[in-house]
Amino acid sequence: TGSLVIAVDGTSGSGKSSTSRGVADRLGLRYLDTGAMFRAMTWWLLREGIDVGDTAAVAAAAGRPVIESGTDPLAPTITVDGIDVSVEIRGDDVNAAVSPVSAVPEVRARLLDLQREAIGSGGIVVEGRDIGSVVWPQAEVKVYLSADPDARAQRRTAEQGGTDVASTQQSLLERDRIDSGRATAPLTMAEGAVHVDSTHLSLAEVIDRIVELAQERR
Ligand code: C5P
């Protein structure tokens, strides 16, 4: 499993995290949640009182926070300047600001370095939006995971113990719109990616499908 890299990209709420962690656990690989890194950057900018709509201010600050990811698929961690922010980065304030922050090229360049460093010599499942297209185009397995907006919103709302499916869906679709439309490393189906639509599949079925792809290709 040394050099194997599995890239899992896709829309918000398509099940990338549960799927990627499950695949990594099954295959004995590490796991990197690049979305958590963008969320950690966003959390830090908000805490510093930096106006996240001010692209120049965000660009100037992007080099400052120390962001570290733990890559155990059963207990992934994310810290900023040594503070564990695993819970805080899932809040509504971060949800609303993360896509504009992630569109800033200096933010992407900074995190791209950290992502490639974490991937290192491989043996890892990496989830995000631009893993197969930009971060690691040489990945042995590339998956583009999608699901219908209704299915995504329902799952995400249930996950968070909430009830407002409509507002969850609106937030997911707004992030997709910004993530797909940005100039630098937009969300797209990478060349060579296998499209898996999880709308009518269980989590176990999606994991099985990707494990099969990995076994075919190694
Ligand atoms: O995966 P998650 O939904 O946690 O990602 C949060 C946000 O981080 C995305 O909506 C996107 O704006 C950004 N992101 C990105 N590139 C990645 C991973 C996440 O731009 N590789």
mmCIF file of C-alpha atoms and ligand atoms in Angstrom:
data_model
loop_
_atom_site.group_PDB
_atom_site.id
_atom_site.type_symbol
_atom_site.label_atom_id
_atom_site.label_comp_id
_atom_site.label_asym_id
_atom_site.label_seq_id
_atom_site.Cartn_x
_atom_site.Cartn_y
_atom_site.Cartn_z
ATOM 1 C CA THR A 1 0.000 0.000 0.000
ATOM 2 C CA GLY A 2 3.093 2.215 0.027
ATOM 3 C CA SER A 3 2.627 4.446 -2.984
ATOM 4 C CA LEU A 4 -1.118 4.111 -3.530
ATOM 5 C CA VAL A 5 -3.029 7.397 -3.602
ATOM 6 C CA ILE A 6 -6.820 7.406 -3.893
ATOM 7 C CA ALA A 7 -8.277 10.825 -4.770
ATOM 8 C CA VAL A 8 -11.922 11.395 -3.848
ATOM 9 C CA ASP A 9 -13.407 14.627 -5.182
ATOM 10 C CA GLY A 10 -16.992 15.752 -5.458
ATOM 11 C CA THR A 11 -19.766 18.099 -4.463
ATOM 12 C CA SER A 12 -20.515 19.198 -0.911
ATOM 13 C CA GLY A 13 -22.366 16.599 1.112
ATOM 14 C CA SER A 14 -21.933 13.792 -1.418
ATOM 15 C CA GLY A 15 -20.537 11.496 1.290
ATOM 16 C CA LYS A 16 -16.830 12.020 0.575
ATOM 17 C CA SER A 17 -15.733 11.942 4.218
ATOM 18 C CA SER A 18 -17.547 8.806 5.383
ATOM 19 C CA THR A 19 -16.630 7.067 2.153
ATOM 20 C CA SER A 20 -12.957 8.071 2.209
ATOM 21 C CA ARG A 21 -12.524 7.105 5.850
ATOM 22 C CA GLY A 22 -14.210 3.757 5.219
ATOM 23 C CA VAL A 23 -11.998 3.025 2.217
ATOM 24 C CA ALA A 24 -8.841 3.992 4.110
ATOM 25 C CA ASP A 25 -9.825 1.811 7.049
ATOM 26 C CA ARG A 26 -10.559 -1.189 4.805
ATOM 27 C CA LEU A 27 -7.274 -0.885 2.902
ATOM 28 C CA GLY A 28 -5.043 0.104 5.828
ATOM 29 C CA LEU A 29 -4.330 3.539 4.365
ATOM 30 C CA ARG A 30 -4.030 6.988 5.915
ATOM 31 C CA TYR A 31 -6.730 9.616 5.327
ATOM 32 C CA LEU A 32 -6.442 13.324 4.529
ATOM 33 C CA ASP A 33 -9.444 15.667 4.687
ATOM 34 C CA THR A 34 -8.348 18.700 2.664
ATOM 35 C CA GLY A 35 -11.719 20.389 3.252
ATOM 36 C CA ALA A 36 -10.872 20.458 6.957
ATOM 37 C CA MET A 37 -7.689 22.385 6.100
ATOM 38 C CA PHE A 38 -9.648 25.065 4.199
ATOM 39 C CA ARG A 39 -12.118 25.155 7.081
ATOM 40 C CA ALA A 40 -9.288 25.542 9.606
ATOM 41 C CA MET A 41 -7.830 28.444 7.603
ATOM 42 C CA THR A 42 -11.307 30.043 7.518
ATOM 43 C CA TRP A 43 -11.844 29.529 11.264
ATOM 44 C CA TRP A 44 -8.515 31.215 11.973
ATOM 45 C CA LEU A 45 -9.253 34.196 9.683
ATOM 46 C CA LEU A 46 -12.621 34.713 11.409
ATOM 47 C CA ARG A 47 -11.012 34.466 14.841
ATOM 48 C CA GLU A 48 -8.352 37.005 13.849
ATOM 49 C CA GLY A 49 -11.131 39.366 12.798
ATOM 50 C CA ILE A 50 -9.921 39.435 9.193
ATOM 51 C CA ASP A 51 -12.646 40.412 6.715
ATOM 52 C CA VAL A 52 -13.054 37.228 4.662
ATOM 53 C CA GLY A 53 -14.561 39.262 1.824
ATOM 54 C CA ASP A 54 -11.334 41.264 1.533
ATOM 55 C CA THR A 55 -9.299 39.141 -0.878
ATOM 56 C CA ALA A 56 -6.089 41.131 -0.369
ATOM 57 C CA ALA A 57 -6.314 40.830 3.428
ATOM 58 C CA VAL A 58 -6.981 37.089 3.201
ATOM 59 C CA ALA A 59 -4.082 36.637 0.758
ATOM 60 C CA ALA A 60 -1.713 38.566 3.037
ATOM 61 C CA ALA A 61 -2.663 36.489 6.095
ATOM 62 C CA ALA A 62 -2.731 33.056 4.443
ATOM 63 C CA GLY A 63 0.828 32.190 5.442
ATOM 64 C CA ARG A 64 0.367 32.793 9.152
ATOM 65 C CA PRO A 65 -1.634 29.957 10.765
ATOM 66 C CA VAL A 66 0.109 26.645 11.460
ATOM 67 C CA ILE A 67 -2.321 23.962 10.268
ATOM 68 C CA GLU A 68 -1.714 20.289 11.060
ATOM 69 C CA SER A 69 -3.783 17.266 10.031
ATOM 70 C CA GLY A 70 -3.807 13.887 11.775
ATOM 71 C CA THR A 71 -4.297 11.143 9.174
ATOM 72 C CA ASP A 72 -5.769 8.226 11.153
ATOM 73 C CA PRO A 73 -9.042 7.389 9.310
ATOM 74 C CA LEU A 74 -10.691 6.299 12.570
ATOM 75 C CA ALA A 75 -9.758 9.487 14.434
ATOM 76 C CA PRO A 76 -8.787 12.309 12.083
ATOM 77 C CA THR A 77 -7.697 15.544 13.773
ATOM 78 C CA ILE A 78 -7.100 19.109 12.661
ATOM 79 C CA THR A 79 -5.256 21.767 14.634
ATOM 80 C CA VAL A 80 -4.522 25.450 14.080
ATOM 81 C CA ASP A 81 -1.586 26.860 16.049
ATOM 82 C CA GLY A 82 -1.854 23.764 18.224
ATOM 83 C CA ILE A 83 -5.587 24.203 18.976
ATOM 84 C CA ASP A 84 -7.868 21.286 18.056
ATOM 85 C CA VAL A 85 -10.645 22.832 15.936
ATOM 86 C CA SER A 86 -12.373 19.621 14.743
ATOM 87 C CA VAL A 87 -15.731 20.747 16.141
ATOM 88 C CA GLU A 88 -15.485 24.506 15.504
ATOM 89 C CA ILE A 89 -14.771 24.117 11.777
ATOM 90 C CA ARG A 90 -18.240 22.556 11.225
ATOM 91 C CA GLY A 91 -20.111 25.655 12.441
ATOM 92 C CA ASP A 92 -22.422 27.827 10.324
ATOM 93 C CA ASP A 93 -19.977 30.773 10.346
ATOM 94 C CA VAL A 94 -17.254 28.632 8.773
ATOM 95 C CA ASN A 95 -19.741 27.014 6.349
ATOM 96 C CA ALA A 96 -20.741 30.434 5.068
ATOM 97 C CA ALA A 97 -17.191 31.781 4.659
ATOM 98 C CA VAL A 98 -15.162 28.763 3.524
ATOM 99 C CA SER A 99 -15.907 28.838 -0.203
ATOM 100 C CA PRO A 100 -14.985 32.524 -0.731
ATOM 101 C CA VAL A 101 -11.795 31.970 1.314
ATOM 102 C CA SER A 102 -10.952 28.853 -0.722
ATOM 103 C CA ALA A 103 -11.193 30.819 -3.963
ATOM 104 C CA VAL A 104 -8.210 33.000 -2.971
ATOM 105 C CA PRO A 105 -5.113 31.740 -4.865
ATOM 106 C CA GLU A 106 -2.697 32.444 -1.977
ATOM 107 C CA VAL A 107 -4.825 30.285 0.334
ATOM 108 C CA ARG A 108 -4.798 27.442 -2.181
ATOM 109 C CA ALA A 109 -1.037 27.721 -2.782
ATOM 110 C CA ARG A 110 -0.296 27.566 0.926
ATOM 111 C CA LEU A 111 -2.531 24.553 1.546
ATOM 112 C CA LEU A 112 -1.365 22.820 -1.634
ATOM 113 C CA ASP A 113 2.147 22.661 -0.167
ATOM 114 C CA LEU A 114 0.827 21.200 3.086
ATOM 115 C CA GLN A 115 -1.356 18.702 1.195
ATOM 116 C CA ARG A 116 1.496 17.418 -0.962
ATOM 117 C CA GLU A 117 3.717 17.166 2.100
ATOM 118 C CA ALA A 118 1.053 15.122 3.929
ATOM 119 C CA ILE A 119 0.591 12.795 0.945
ATOM 120 C CA GLY A 120 4.355 12.226 0.885
ATOM 121 C CA SER A 121 5.123 8.794 -0.496
ATOM 122 C CA GLY A 122 1.444 7.807 -0.577
ATOM 123 C CA GLY A 123 -0.561 5.090 1.123
ATOM 124 C CA ILE A 124 -3.433 7.497 1.595
ATOM 125 C CA VAL A 125 -7.010 8.401 0.651
ATOM 126 C CA VAL A 126 -7.322 12.140 0.012
ATOM 127 C CA GLU A 127 -10.673 13.904 -0.248
ATOM 128 C CA GLY A 128 -11.443 17.361 -1.584
ATOM 129 C CA ARG A 129 -12.428 19.215 -4.729
ATOM 130 C CA ASP A 130 -9.201 19.375 -6.779
ATOM 131 C CA ILE A 131 -7.201 16.331 -5.642
ATOM 132 C CA GLY A 132 -7.363 14.384 -8.918
ATOM 133 C CA SER A 133 -7.079 17.510 -11.071
ATOM 134 C CA VAL A 134 -4.431 19.631 -9.298
ATOM 135 C CA VAL A 135 -3.083 18.293 -5.997
ATOM 136 C CA TRP A 136 -2.182 14.753 -7.143
ATOM 137 C CA PRO A 137 -3.085 14.181 -10.822
ATOM 138 C CA GLN A 138 -0.922 11.033 -10.800
ATOM 139 C CA ALA A 139 -3.231 9.321 -8.238
ATOM 140 C CA GLU A 140 -3.699 5.633 -9.079
ATOM 141 C CA VAL A 141 -7.426 5.853 -8.337
ATOM 142 C CA LYS A 142 -9.584 8.932 -8.911
ATOM 143 C CA VAL A 143 -13.218 9.068 -7.905
ATOM 144 C CA TYR A 144 -15.759 11.805 -8.540
ATOM 145 C CA LEU A 145 -18.524 11.331 -5.995
ATOM 146 C CA SER A 146 -21.910 12.958 -6.490
ATOM 147 C CA ALA A 147 -25.489 12.635 -5.284
ATOM 148 C CA ASP A 148 -28.770 14.415 -5.952
ATOM 149 C CA PRO A 149 -29.165 17.617 -3.924
ATOM 150 C CA ASP A 150 -32.184 16.238 -2.036
ATOM 151 C CA ALA A 151 -30.264 13.155 -0.925
ATOM 152 C CA ARG A 152 -27.247 15.240 0.093
ATOM 153 C CA ALA A 153 -29.295 17.732 2.094
ATOM 154 C CA GLN A 154 -31.249 14.994 3.852
ATOM 155 C CA ARG A 155 -28.125 13.066 4.852
ATOM 156 C CA ARG A 156 -26.269 16.163 5.999
ATOM 157 C CA THR A 157 -29.225 17.426 8.054
ATOM 158 C CA ALA A 158 -29.605 14.028 9.741
ATOM 159 C CA GLU A 159 -25.850 13.897 10.426
ATOM 160 C CA GLN A 160 -26.011 17.248 12.190
ATOM 161 C CA GLY A 161 -29.147 16.337 14.116
ATOM 162 C CA GLY A 162 -30.990 19.270 12.533
ATOM 163 C CA THR A 163 -34.378 19.542 10.882
ATOM 164 C CA ASP A 164 -34.061 22.330 8.307
ATOM 165 C CA VAL A 165 -33.379 20.341 5.131
ATOM 166 C CA ALA A 166 -34.167 23.300 2.859
ATOM 167 C CA SER A 167 -31.595 25.642 4.399
ATOM 168 C CA THR A 168 -28.978 22.862 4.499
ATOM 169 C CA GLN A 169 -29.583 22.267 0.797
ATOM 170 C CA GLN A 170 -29.288 25.964 0.040
ATOM 171 C CA SER A 171 -25.941 26.128 1.861
ATOM 172 C CA LEU A 172 -24.583 23.035 0.032
ATOM 173 C CA LEU A 173 -25.635 24.361 -3.371
ATOM 174 C CA GLU A 174 -24.180 27.795 -2.702
ATOM 175 C CA ARG A 175 -20.805 26.223 -1.852
ATOM 176 C CA ASP A 176 -20.976 24.073 -5.012
ATOM 177 C CA ARG A 177 -21.706 27.157 -7.095
ATOM 178 C CA ILE A 178 -18.682 29.070 -5.751
ATOM 179 C CA ASP A 179 -16.381 25.997 -5.743
ATOM 180 C CA SER A 180 -17.237 25.113 -9.360
ATOM 181 C CA GLY A 181 -17.062 28.664 -10.634
ATOM 182 C CA ARG A 182 -13.746 29.868 -9.205
ATOM 183 C CA ALA A 183 -10.764 30.539 -11.483
ATOM 184 C CA THR A 184 -8.153 28.583 -9.489
ATOM 185 C CA ALA A 185 -8.585 24.805 -9.188
ATOM 186 C CA PRO A 186 -12.391 24.669 -9.516
ATOM 187 C CA LEU A 187 -14.378 21.582 -8.592
ATOM 188 C CA THR A 188 -14.430 19.452 -11.716
ATOM 189 C CA MET A 189 -14.333 15.813 -12.717
ATOM 190 C CA ALA A 190 -10.610 15.090 -13.165
ATOM 191 C CA GLU A 191 -9.286 13.353 -16.243
ATOM 192 C CA GLY A 192 -9.392 9.616 -15.618
ATOM 193 C CA ALA A 193 -11.849 9.898 -12.726
ATOM 194 C CA VAL A 194 -14.579 7.308 -12.227
ATOM 195 C CA HIS A 195 -17.951 8.905 -11.531
ATOM 196 C CA VAL A 196 -19.827 7.296 -8.655
ATOM 197 C CA ASP A 197 -23.354 8.571 -8.042
ATOM 198 C CA SER A 198 -24.247 7.674 -4.459
ATOM 199 C CA THR A 199 -27.895 8.804 -4.584
ATOM 200 C CA HIS A 200 -29.263 5.253 -4.541
ATOM 201 C CA LEU A 201 -26.282 3.501 -2.939
ATOM 202 C CA SER A 202 -25.616 2.757 0.715
ATOM 203 C CA LEU A 203 -22.351 3.897 2.280
ATOM 204 C CA ALA A 204 -21.142 0.271 2.306
ATOM 205 C CA GLU A 205 -21.885 -0.063 -1.421
ATOM 206 C CA VAL A 206 -19.914 3.070 -2.288
ATOM 207 C CA ILE A 207 -16.974 1.905 -0.173
ATOM 208 C CA ASP A 208 -17.068 -1.539 -1.832
ATOM 209 C CA ARG A 209 -17.034 0.044 -5.287
ATOM 210 C CA ILE A 210 -13.930 2.143 -4.532
ATOM 211 C CA VAL A 211 -12.123 -0.729 -2.812
ATOM 212 C CA GLU A 212 -12.738 -2.777 -6.001
ATOM 213 C CA LEU A 213 -11.319 0.017 -8.152
ATOM 214 C CA ALA A 214 -8.232 0.179 -5.951
ATOM 215 C CA GLN A 215 -7.731 -3.573 -6.147
ATOM 216 C CA GLU A 216 -8.032 -3.496 -9.948
ATOM 217 C CA ARG A 217 -5.472 -0.756 -10.271
ATOM 218 C CA ARG A 218 -2.716 -1.526 -7.868
HETATM 219 O O1 C5P B 1 -15.101 19.046 2.010
HETATM 220 P P1 C5P B 1 -15.682 20.203 2.762
HETATM 221 O O2 C5P B 1 -17.138 20.405 2.460
HETATM 222 O O3 C5P B 1 -15.401 20.170 4.220
HETATM 223 O O4 C5P B 1 -14.908 21.475 2.193
HETATM 224 C C1 C5P B 1 -15.222 22.771 2.614
HETATM 225 C C2 C5P B 1 -14.865 23.766 1.537
HETATM 226 O O5 C5P B 1 -13.438 23.807 1.355
HETATM 227 C C3 C5P B 1 -15.396 23.486 0.140
HETATM 228 O O6 C5P B 1 -16.728 23.953 -0.020
HETATM 229 C C4 C5P B 1 -14.419 24.249 -0.732
HETATM 230 O O7 C5P B 1 -14.731 25.631 -0.771
HETATM 231 C C5 C5P B 1 -13.119 24.099 0.016
HETATM 232 N N1 C5P B 1 -12.269 23.039 -0.523
HETATM 233 C C6 C5P B 1 -11.513 23.316 -1.650
HETATM 234 N N2 C5P B 1 -10.638 22.398 -2.146
HETATM 235 C C7 C5P B 1 -10.510 21.208 -1.549
HETATM 236 C C8 C5P B 1 -11.293 20.876 -0.427
HETATM 237 C C9 C5P B 1 -12.183 21.817 0.057
HETATM 238 O O8 C5P B 1 -11.630 24.407 -2.197
HETATM 239 N N3 C5P B 1 -9.615 20.327 -2.037
#
